[in-house]
Coordinates of N, CA and C in Angstrom, one line a residue:
M241 N 17.3 3.5 -32.4 CA 17.3 4.3 -31.4 C 18.2 3.5 -30.3
S242 N 19.0 4.2 -29.8 CA 19.7 3.2 -28.7 C 18.9 3.4 -27.4
A243 N 19.3 2.2 -26.3 CA 18.4 2.1 -25.3 C 18.5 3.4 -24.4
A244 N 19.9 3.7 -24.3 CA 20.0 4.8 -23.4 C 19.1 5.8 -24.1
K245 N 19.4 6.3 -24.9 CA 18.9 7.1 -25.8 C 17.3 7.3 -25.5
A246 N 16.5 5.8 -25.5 CA 15.2 5.7 -25.2 C 14.8 5.9 -24.0
Y247 N 15.6 5.3 -22.9 CA 15.0 5.3 -21.8 C 15.7 6.9 -21.0
E248 N 15.4 7.9 -20.9 CA 16.2 9.4 -20.7 C 16.1 9.4 -19.1
G249 N 15.3 8.7 -18.4 CA 15.4 9.1 -17.0 C 14.2 9.8 -16.7
A250 N 13.8 10.1 -15.5 CA 12.4 10.8 -15.1 C 12.6 12.4 -15.4
Q251 N 13.8 12.9 -15.1 CA 14.2 14.5 -15.3 C 13.4 15.0 -16.4
A252 N 13.3 14.4 -17.6 CA 12.5 14.9 -18.9 C 10.8 15.0 -18.5
Y253 N 10.6 14.2 -17.5 CA 9.0 14.3 -17.5 C 8.7 15.2 -15.9
L254 N 9.6 15.9 -15.4 CA 9.3 16.4 -14.3 C 8.5 17.9 -14.7
P255 N 7.0 18.1 -14.0 CA 6.8 19.7 -14.5 C 7.7 20.6 -14.1
V256 N 7.5 21.8 -14.6 CA 8.4 23.0 -14.5 C 7.7 23.7 -12.9
R257 N 6.3 23.5 -13.0 CA 6.0 24.0 -11.7 C 4.7 23.2 -11.2
G258 N 4.6 23.7 -9.9 CA 3.4 22.9 -9.3 C 3.7 22.1 -8.1
G259 N 2.7 21.7 -7.0 CA 3.0 20.8 -6.0 C 3.0 19.1 -6.3
I260 N 2.8 18.5 -5.5 CA 2.6 17.3 -5.4 C 1.6 16.5 -6.5
A261 N 0.5 17.4 -6.2 CA -0.3 17.1 -7.1 C 0.0 16.7 -8.9
A262 N 0.7 17.8 -8.9 CA 1.4 18.3 -10.4 C 2.5 17.3 -10.6
L263 N 3.2 16.8 -9.7 CA 4.3 15.9 -9.7 C 3.4 14.3 -10.0
R264 N 2.3 14.2 -9.4 CA 1.7 13.0 -9.6 C 1.1 12.8 -10.9
R265 N 0.5 13.7 -11.5 CA -0.1 13.8 -12.7 C 1.2 13.4 -13.7
A266 N 2.4 14.1 -13.3 CA 3.3 13.7 -14.4 C 4.0 12.5 -14.3
A267 N 4.3 12.1 -13.2 CA 4.6 10.7 -12.8 C 3.7 9.6 -13.6
A268 N 2.7 9.6 -13.7 CA 1.4 8.8 -14.3 C 2.0 8.5 -15.8
G269 N 2.4 9.6 -16.4 CA 2.9 9.3 -17.9 C 4.5 9.0 -17.9
C270 N 5.2 8.7 -16.9 CA 6.8 8.4 -17.2 C 7.2 7.5 -17.8
H271 N 8.0 7.7 -18.7 CA 8.3 6.2 -19.5 C 9.9 6.6 -19.5
G272 N 10.6 6.9 -18.5 CA 12.1 7.3 -18.2 C 12.8 6.1 -18.1
C273 N 12.2 4.9 -17.7 CA 13.0 3.6 -17.8 C 12.2 2.3 -18.2
P274 N 12.8 1.3 -18.4 CA 11.9 0.1 -19.1 C 10.7 0.0 -18.2
L275 N 10.7 -0.1 -16.8 CA 10.0 -0.6 -15.6 C 8.3 -0.3 -16.0
Y276 N 8.0 0.7 -16.7 CA 6.7 1.4 -16.9 C 5.8 0.5 -17.6
A277 N 6.6 -0.3 -18.8 CA 5.9 -1.2 -19.7 C 5.2 -2.3 -19.2
D278 N 5.6 -3.0 -18.0 CA 5.1 -4.2 -17.5 C 4.2 -3.8 -16.4
A279 N 4.6 -2.5 -15.7 CA 3.7 -2.4 -14.5 C 2.3 -2.0 -14.9
T280 N 1.3 -2.0 -13.9 CA 0.0 -1.5 -14.3 C -0.1 -0.2 -14.3
Q281 N 0.8 0.6 -13.4 CA 0.5 1.9 -13.2 C 1.5 2.6 -12.3
T282 N 2.0 3.7 -12.5 CA 2.8 4.4 -11.4 C 2.3 4.4 -10.1
V283 N 3.2 4.3 -9.1 CA 2.6 4.0 -7.7 C 3.2 5.5 -7.1
F284 N 2.9 6.6 -6.9 CA 3.3 7.6 -6.5 C 3.2 7.9 -4.8
G285 N 3.9 8.6 -4.2 CA 3.9 8.8 -2.8 C 2.7 9.4 -2.2
T286 N 2.3 9.3 -1.0 CA 1.2 9.9 -0.5 C 1.3 10.3 1.0
G287 N 0.6 11.3 1.2 CA 0.3 11.8 2.7 C 0.5 13.2 2.9
P288 N 0.6 13.9 4.2 CA 0.4 15.2 4.0 C 1.6 16.0 3.5
V289 N 1.4 17.1 3.2 CA 2.5 17.9 2.5 C 2.2 19.3 3.1
P290 N 3.1 19.9 3.9 CA 4.1 19.4 4.2 C 4.2 18.3 5.2
A291 N 5.2 17.5 5.8 CA 5.2 16.4 6.5 C 6.5 16.3 7.3
R292 N 6.4 16.2 8.7 CA 7.7 16.3 9.3 C 8.6 15.3 9.0
A293 N 8.0 13.8 8.5 CA 9.2 12.7 8.1 C 8.4 12.4 7.0
L294 N 9.7 11.9 5.8 CA 9.3 11.3 4.8 C 10.2 9.9 4.9
L295 N 9.1 9.0 4.8 CA 9.7 7.4 4.7 C 9.7 7.1 3.3
V296 N 10.9 6.4 3.0 CA 11.2 6.1 1.7 C 11.3 4.6 1.8
G297 N 10.7 3.6 0.8 CA 10.9 2.4 0.4 C 11.5 2.1 -0.6
E298 N 11.6 0.7 -1.3 CA 12.2 0.5 -2.4 C 11.4 0.6 -3.3
Q299 N 10.2 0.0 -3.7 CA 9.4 0.1 -4.8 C 7.9 -0.5 -4.4
P300 N 7.0 -0.3 -5.4 CA 5.6 -0.8 -4.9 C 6.0 -2.3 -5.2
G301 N 5.1 -3.0 -4.4 CA 5.0 -4.4 -4.6 C 3.4 -4.8 -5.6
D302 N 3.2 -5.9 -5.5 CA 2.0 -6.6 -6.2 C 0.9 -5.9 -6.0
Q303 N 0.3 -5.7 -4.6 CA -1.0 -5.2 -4.1 C -1.0 -3.6 -4.7
E304 N 0.4 -2.9 -4.4 CA 0.6 -1.7 -4.5 C 0.3 -1.2 -6.2
D305 N 1.0 -2.1 -6.8 CA 0.7 -2.0 -8.4 C -0.6 -2.0 -8.7
R306 N -1.6 -2.7 -8.2 CA -2.8 -2.8 -8.4 C -3.7 -1.9 -7.9
S307 N -3.1 -1.5 -6.7 CA -4.0 -0.2 -6.3 C -3.8 1.1 -6.8
G308 N -2.5 1.2 -6.9 CA -1.9 2.7 -7.2 C -1.3 3.5 -6.0
E309 N -1.2 2.8 -4.7 CA -1.1 3.6 -3.7 C 0.3 2.6 -2.8
P310 N 1.0 3.5 -2.3 CA 2.2 2.8 -1.8 C 1.8 2.2 -0.4
F311 N 2.5 1.0 -0.1 CA 2.4 0.7 1.5 C 1.1 0.2 1.6
V312 N 0.4 -0.4 0.7 CA -1.2 -1.0 1.3 C -1.1 -2.6 1.2
G313 N 0.0 -3.2 1.1 CA 0.1 -4.7 1.3 C 0.5 -5.0 2.7
P314 N 1.1 -6.4 2.8 CA 1.2 -6.7 4.0 C 2.6 -6.3 4.8
A315 N 3.7 -5.6 3.9 CA 4.8 -5.0 4.4 C 4.2 -3.4 4.8
G316 N 3.0 -3.1 4.2 CA 2.6 -1.7 4.4 C 2.2 -1.9 6.1
G317 N 1.1 -2.9 6.2 CA 0.7 -3.1 7.2 C 1.3 -3.2 8.6
L318 N 2.5 -3.9 8.1 CA 3.3 -4.2 9.4 C 4.1 -2.8 9.5
L319 N 4.4 -2.1 8.5 CA 4.9 -0.6 9.0 C 4.2 0.1 9.5
R320 N 3.1 0.2 9.4 CA 2.1 1.2 10.4 C 2.1 0.4 11.6
R321 N 2.1 -0.7 11.8 CA 1.7 -1.4 13.2 C 3.4 -0.7 13.7
A322 N 4.4 -1.1 13.4 CA 5.7 -0.4 14.0 C 5.6 1.0 14.1
L323 N 5.2 1.8 13.4 CA 5.3 3.3 13.6 C 4.2 3.5 14.8
A324 N 2.9 3.0 14.9 CA 2.3 3.2 16.0 C 3.0 2.5 17.3
A325 N 3.5 1.3 17.4 CA 4.2 0.9 18.4 C 5.4 1.9 19.1
A326 N 6.0 2.4 17.9 CA 7.5 3.5 18.0 C 6.8 4.7 18.7
G327 N 5.8 5.2 18.5 CA 4.8 6.3 18.8 C 5.3 7.2 17.9
V328 N 5.4 6.9 16.7 CA 5.3 8.1 15.3 C 3.8 8.3 15.0
D329 N 3.5 9.2 15.0 CA 2.0 9.5 14.4 C 2.0 9.8 12.9
D330 N 1.4 8.8 12.2 CA 1.4 8.6 10.8 C 0.8 10.1 10.1
R331 N 0.0 10.9 10.9 CA -0.2 12.2 10.3 C 0.7 12.9 9.9
D332 N 2.2 12.7 10.6 CA 3.3 13.3 10.2 C 4.2 12.8 9.3
V333 N 3.5 11.9 8.5 CA 4.4 10.8 7.6 C 4.1 11.1 6.5
Y334 N 4.9 11.2 5.3 CA 4.7 11.0 4.0 C 5.5 9.7 3.4
L335 N 4.7 8.8 2.9 CA 5.1 7.5 2.4 C 5.3 7.5 0.8
T336 N 6.3 7.0 0.4 CA 6.8 6.9 -0.9 C 7.7 5.8 -1.0
N337 N 8.3 5.6 -2.4 CA 9.5 4.7 -2.6 C 10.2 5.1 -3.5
A338 N 11.5 4.7 -3.6 CA 12.7 5.3 -4.2 C 12.2 4.8 -6.0
V339 N 11.7 3.9 -6.4 CA 11.4 3.3 -7.8 C 9.7 3.4 -7.9
K340 N 9.1 4.0 -8.7 CA 7.1 4.3 -8.6 C 7.1 3.1 -9.5
H341 N 7.8 2.3 -10.2 CA 7.0 1.3 -10.9 C 7.4 -0.1 -10.2
F342 N 6.6 -1.0 -10.1 CA 6.6 -2.5 -9.7 C 7.5 -3.0 -10.9
K343 N 8.8 -3.8 -10.4 CA 9.5 -4.7 -11.2 C 9.4 -6.2 -10.4
F344 N 9.0 -6.9 -11.4 CA 8.7 -8.3 -11.2 C 9.3 -9.3 -12.3
A345 N 9.5 -10.5 -11.7 CA 10.0 -11.8 -12.8 C 8.7 -12.0 -13.6
P346 N 8.8 -12.7 -14.8 CA 7.8 -13.0 -15.7 C 7.2 -13.9 -14.9
V347 N 5.6 -14.0 -14.9 CA 4.8 -15.0 -14.2 C 5.0 -16.3 -14.7
A348 N 5.2 -17.4 -14.1 CA 5.1 -18.7 -14.4 C 4.0 -19.2 -14.6
E349 N 3.6 -20.2 -15.6 CA 2.8 -20.7 -16.1 C 2.2 -21.4 -14.7
G350 N 0.5 -21.2 -14.5 CA -0.2 -21.6 -13.5 C 0.1 -21.0 -12.2
R351 N 1.2 -20.2 -12.1 CA 1.2 -19.1 -10.9 C 0.4 -17.9 -11.1
K352 N -0.4 -17.3 -9.7 CA -1.2 -16.1 -9.9 C -0.5 -15.1 -9.5
R353 N 1.0 -15.3 -8.6 CA 1.5 -14.1 -7.8 C 2.6 -13.8 -8.7
R354 N 3.0 -12.3 -9.0 CA 4.0 -11.9 -9.6 C 5.3 -11.9 -8.4
I355 N 6.4 -12.4 -9.0 CA 7.6 -12.2 -8.0 C 8.4 -10.9 -8.1
H356 N 8.5 -10.2 -7.0 CA 9.4 -9.1 -6.7 C 10.8 -9.5 -7.4
K357 N 11.4 -8.2 -8.2 CA 12.9 -8.3 -8.2 C 13.2 -7.0 -7.7
A358 N 14.3 -7.0 -7.3 CA 15.0 -5.6 -6.7 C 15.1 -4.6 -8.0
P359 N 15.2 -3.4 -7.8 CA 15.7 -2.7 -8.9 C 17.2 -2.3 -8.9
D360 N 17.5 -2.2 -10.2 CA 19.2 -2.3 -10.1 C 19.3 -0.7 -10.2
L361 N 20.7 -0.3 -10.0 CA 21.0 0.8 -10.0 C 20.8 2.2 -11.2
R362 N 20.7 1.4 -12.5 CA 20.4 2.2 -13.3 C 18.7 2.5 -13.3
E363 N 17.8 1.8 -12.6 CA 16.5 2.1 -12.5 C 16.4 3.0 -11.5
L364 N 17.1 2.8 -10.3 CA 17.2 4.0 -9.0 C 17.8 5.3 -9.4
A365 N 18.8 5.4 -10.6 CA 19.2 6.7 -10.8 C 18.1 7.2 -11.8
A366 N 17.3 6.6 -12.7 CA 16.6 6.7 -13.7 C 15.2 7.5 -13.0
C367 N 14.9 7.2 -11.6 CA 13.7 7.4 -11.0 C 13.9 8.2 -9.9
R368 N 15.0 8.6 -9.5 CA 15.8 9.8 -8.3 C 15.2 10.9 -8.5
P369 N 15.1 11.4 -9.9 CA 14.5 13.0 -9.9 C 13.0 13.1 -9.1
W370 N 12.2 12.1 -9.5 CA 10.9 12.1 -8.7 C 10.8 12.2 -7.1
L371 N 12.0 11.2 -6.6 CA 12.1 11.4 -5.2 C 12.8 12.8 -4.5
A372 N 13.7 13.2 -5.4 CA 14.4 14.6 -5.0 C 13.2 15.5 -5.3
A373 N 12.0 15.5 -6.1 CA 11.3 16.4 -6.2 C 10.2 16.4 -5.2
E374 N 9.9 15.1 -4.7 CA 9.4 14.8 -3.4 C 9.9 15.5 -2.5
L375 N 11.1 15.6 -2.3 CA 11.6 15.9 -1.1 C 11.5 17.5 -0.7
R376 N 11.8 18.0 -1.9 CA 11.8 19.4 -1.9 C 10.1 19.8 -1.7
R377 N 9.1 19.1 -2.4 CA 7.7 19.7 -1.9 C 7.4 19.2 -0.4
V378 N 7.6 18.2 -0.1 CA 7.3 17.7 1.3 C 8.1 18.3 2.4
D379 N 9.1 18.7 1.9 CA 10.0 19.6 3.0 C 10.1 18.9 4.3
P380 N 10.7 17.5 4.3 CA 10.8 16.7 5.6 C 11.7 17.3 7.0
E381 N 11.6 17.1 8.0 CA 12.7 17.1 8.7 C 13.5 16.2 9.0
L382 N 12.7 14.9 8.6 CA 13.6 13.6 8.7 C 13.2 12.7 7.8
V383 N 14.2 11.9 7.2 CA 14.1 11.2 5.8 C 14.4 10.0 6.7
V384 N 13.5 8.9 6.4 CA 13.7 7.5 7.1 C 14.1 6.6 5.7
A385 N 15.0 6.0 5.7 CA 15.3 5.1 4.4 C 15.0 3.6 4.8
L386 N 14.1 2.9 4.5 CA 13.6 1.8 4.7 C 14.2 0.5 3.9
G387 N 15.6 0.3 4.2 CA 16.1 -0.7 3.4 C 17.3 -0.2 2.5
A388 N 18.1 -1.3 1.9 CA 19.4 -0.6 1.6 C 19.1 0.2 0.3
T389 N 18.1 -0.4 -0.7 CA 17.8 0.0 -1.9 C 17.3 1.7 -1.7
A390 N 16.3 2.3 -0.7 CA 15.9 3.2 -0.3 C 17.1 4.3 -0.1
G391 N 18.1 3.5 0.9 CA 19.3 4.3 1.3 C 20.3 4.6 0.4
K392 N 20.3 4.0 -0.7 CA 21.0 4.2 -1.7 C 20.6 5.2 -2.7
S393 N 19.2 5.1 -2.9 CA 18.6 6.3 -3.6 C 19.1 7.7 -3.1
V394 N 18.9 7.8 -1.6 CA 19.0 8.9 -0.9 C 20.6 9.3 -1.0
L395 N 21.6 8.1 -0.6 CA 22.7 8.6 -0.1 C 23.6 8.1 -1.2
G396 N 23.4 7.3 -2.3 CA 24.2 6.9 -3.1 C 24.7 5.4 -2.9
K397 N 25.6 4.8 -4.1 CA 25.6 3.5 -3.9 C 26.3 2.9 -3.1
A398 N 27.0 3.7 -2.2 CA 27.9 2.9 -1.3 C 27.2 2.9 0.0
F399 N 26.2 3.3 0.1 CA 25.3 3.4 1.3 C 25.0 2.0 1.8
K400 N 25.1 1.5 3.0 CA 24.9 0.2 3.7 C 23.9 0.4 4.8
V401 N 23.2 -0.2 5.3 CA 22.0 -0.3 6.2 C 22.9 -0.4 7.6
S402 N 23.6 -1.7 7.3 CA 24.4 -2.0 8.6 C 25.3 -1.2 8.9
A403 N 26.0 -0.2 8.2 CA 26.9 0.8 8.8 C 25.9 2.0 9.7
S404 N 24.7 2.1 9.4 CA 24.3 3.4 10.1 C 22.6 3.2 10.5
R405 N 22.3 2.0 10.7 CA 21.3 1.6 11.2 C 21.0 2.2 12.5
G406 N 19.7 3.2 12.6 CA 19.2 3.1 13.9 C 19.9 4.6 14.5
A407 N 20.7 5.0 13.6 CA 21.6 6.3 14.0 C 21.0 7.7 13.4
L408 N 20.8 8.7 14.3 CA 20.4 9.7 13.7 C 21.6 10.9 12.9
L409 N 21.3 10.7 11.7 CA 22.4 11.4 11.0 C 22.0 12.7 10.4
S410 N 22.9 13.5 10.0 CA 22.9 14.8 9.2 C 22.5 14.4 7.7
L411 N 21.7 14.8 7.0 CA 21.5 14.7 5.5 C 22.0 15.6 4.8
P412 N 23.4 15.3 3.9 CA 23.9 16.4 3.4 C 23.0 17.2 2.2
P413 N 23.2 18.3 2.0 CA 22.4 18.8 0.7 C 22.7 18.1 -0.5
D414 N 21.4 18.0 -1.4 CA 21.8 17.3 -2.7 C 22.1 18.3 -3.6
E415 N 23.5 18.3 -3.9 CA 24.0 19.5 -4.7 C 23.6 19.4 -6.4
D416 N 23.0 18.0 -6.5 CA 22.7 17.7 -8.0 C 21.4 18.1 -8.4
L417 N 20.8 18.5 -7.1 CA 19.2 18.6 -7.5 C 18.7 20.1 -8.1
P418 N 18.4 20.0 -8.9 CA 18.1 21.4 -9.9 C 17.1 22.0 -8.9
L419 N 17.4 23.5 -8.9 CA 16.2 24.2 -8.3 C 15.2 25.3 -9.3
T420 N 14.3 25.6 -9.0 CA 13.6 26.5 -9.9 C 13.7 27.9 -9.4
A421 N 13.3 28.9 -10.0 CA 13.6 30.4 -9.7 C 13.1 30.6 -8.2
G422 N 13.8 31.1 -7.3 CA 13.2 31.4 -6.1 C 13.4 30.4 -4.8
E423 N 13.8 29.3 -5.1 CA 14.0 28.0 -4.5 C 15.3 28.5 -3.6
E424 N 15.5 27.5 -2.4 CA 16.8 27.7 -1.9 C 17.0 26.2 -1.5
R425 N 18.4 25.9 -1.7 CA 18.8 24.2 -1.3 C 18.5 24.2 0.1
P426 N 17.7 23.2 0.5 CA 17.4 22.6 1.8 C 18.5 22.1 2.5
E427 N 18.8 22.6 3.9 CA 19.9 22.1 4.9 C 19.3 21.9 6.1
G428 N 20.0 20.9 7.2 CA 19.4 20.6 8.4 C 18.6 19.6 8.5
R429 N 18.3 18.7 7.4 CA 17.4 17.7 7.4 C 18.2 16.5 8.1
R430 N 17.5 15.6 8.9 CA 18.1 14.4 9.4 C 17.9 13.3 8.9
F431 N 18.5 12.2 8.8 CA 18.4 10.9 8.1 C 18.4 9.8 9.2
L432 N 17.7 8.7 8.9 CA 17.7 7.5 9.7 C 17.5 6.5 8.9
A433 N 18.3 5.4 9.1 CA 18.2 4.1 8.1 C 17.8 2.9 9.1
T434 N 16.7 2.2 8.6 CA 16.4 0.9 9.1 C 16.0 -0.1 7.9
V435 N 16.0 -1.2 8.6 CA 15.0 -2.3 7.7 C 13.9 -2.1 6.7
H436 N 13.9 -2.7 5.5 CA 12.5 -2.6 4.9 C 11.5 -3.7 6.0
P437 N 10.3 -3.1 5.9 CA 9.1 -4.0 6.7 C 9.3 -5.4 5.9
S438 N 9.2 -5.3 4.5 CA 9.3 -6.9 4.0 C 10.4 -7.6 4.5
A439 N 11.3 -7.3 5.0 CA 12.7 -7.9 5.6 C 12.1 -8.6 6.8
V440 N 11.3 -8.0 7.7 CA 10.8 -8.6 9.1 C 9.8 -9.6 8.4
L441 N 9.2 -9.5 7.5 CA 8.4 -10.6 7.0 C 9.1 -11.8 6.7
R442 N 10.3 -11.6 5.9 CA 10.9 -12.8 5.7 C 11.6 -13.3 6.8
A443 N 11.9 -12.8 8.0 CA 12.9 -13.0 8.9 C 12.4 -14.3 9.5
R444 N 13.5 -15.1 10.1 CA 13.3 -16.4 10.7 C 12.6 -16.1 12.2
D445 N 12.9 -15.1 12.6 CA 12.2 -14.6 13.9 C 11.7 -13.3 13.7
R446 N 10.3 -13.4 13.5 CA 9.5 -12.2 13.2 C 9.4 -11.1 14.2
D447 N 9.2 -11.6 15.5 CA 8.9 -11.1 16.5 C 10.5 -10.3 17.1
E448 N 11.6 -11.0 16.9 CA 12.6 -10.1 17.2 C 13.0 -9.0 16.0
A449 N 12.6 -9.4 14.6 CA 13.1 -8.6 13.7 C 12.2 -7.4 13.8
F450 N 10.7 -7.4 14.2 CA 10.0 -6.2 14.3 C 10.2 -5.5 15.5
D451 N 10.7 -6.1 16.7 CA 11.2 -5.2 17.5 C 12.2 -4.5 17.5
G452 N 13.2 -4.8 16.7 CA 14.3 -4.4 16.0 C 13.9 -3.1 15.1
L453 N 12.9 -3.2 14.3 CA 12.5 -2.0 13.6 C 11.8 -1.1 14.4
V454 N 11.0 -1.4 15.5 CA 10.3 -0.6 16.3 C 11.2 0.1 17.0
S455 N 12.4 -0.4 17.3 CA 13.6 0.3 18.0 C 14.3 1.5 17.1
D456 N 14.3 1.0 15.9 CA 14.9 2.2 15.3 C 14.0 3.2 15.1
L457 N 12.5 3.0 14.9 CA 11.6 4.1 14.4 C 11.4 4.8 15.8
R458 N 11.8 4.3 17.1 CA 11.8 5.2 18.0 C 12.7 6.3 18.3
V459 N 13.3 5.9 17.7 CA 14.8 7.2 17.4 C 14.0 8.3 16.6
A460 N 13.3 7.9 15.6 CA 12.5 8.8 15.0 C 11.4 9.9 15.6
A461 N 10.8 8.7 16.5 CA 9.8 9.5 17.3 C 10.6 10.4 18.3
R462 N 11.7 10.1 19.0 CA 12.1 11.0 20.2 C 12.7 12.2 19.3
F463 N 13.0 12.4 18.2 CA 13.6 13.4 17.0 C 12.2 14.1 16.8
L464 N 11.1 13.6 16.3 CA 10.0 14.4 16.0 C 9.2 14.9 17.3
G465 N 9.6 14.3 18.7 CA 9.2 15.1 19.6 C 7.8 14.7 20.0

């Protein structure tokens, strides 16, 4: 059996009906790409449904992989501080990732920490049906992409954070998103791009980088009112 045939992507695992809870149960058994084999578990999105804003990051990290919850590690803590500083009520926010399994380098002998590796375009494409399904169920007014990988998952591989960071844009309807009976294609959503909070943690000047993230999120706060 070829690798392409063995890893068919998430579409084959999507439930025919049901809400976020049904998606989460189905995603727990997703073998749509090779990443499931080494990860501890699927890390699905969390938050209110519906929610006014959906924030999408890259992938779960080490702590998220162990806990099964998104944004519970250092980057998640920083993100919550930035949301609070920007005036975004986290009760209005659904948090998720473009890729639902942790991708990491093999653990070197004597090391206890697994080293993060960015997902590639094949893995993004394989996992995208989960994000598309979350968007339908959560039905946010605003989608915030945290970093380049998240932006590519939402808008395609040509996306660059530097080209649109901090600007409130219209999110085009997803013409490839399959609809079930009675559903209408959503229109009128807005899109905002900023850096991933892990980039702030890696920055030479963390204070400056944090202020930049907060400034971008204030655009979201003004839109959400």
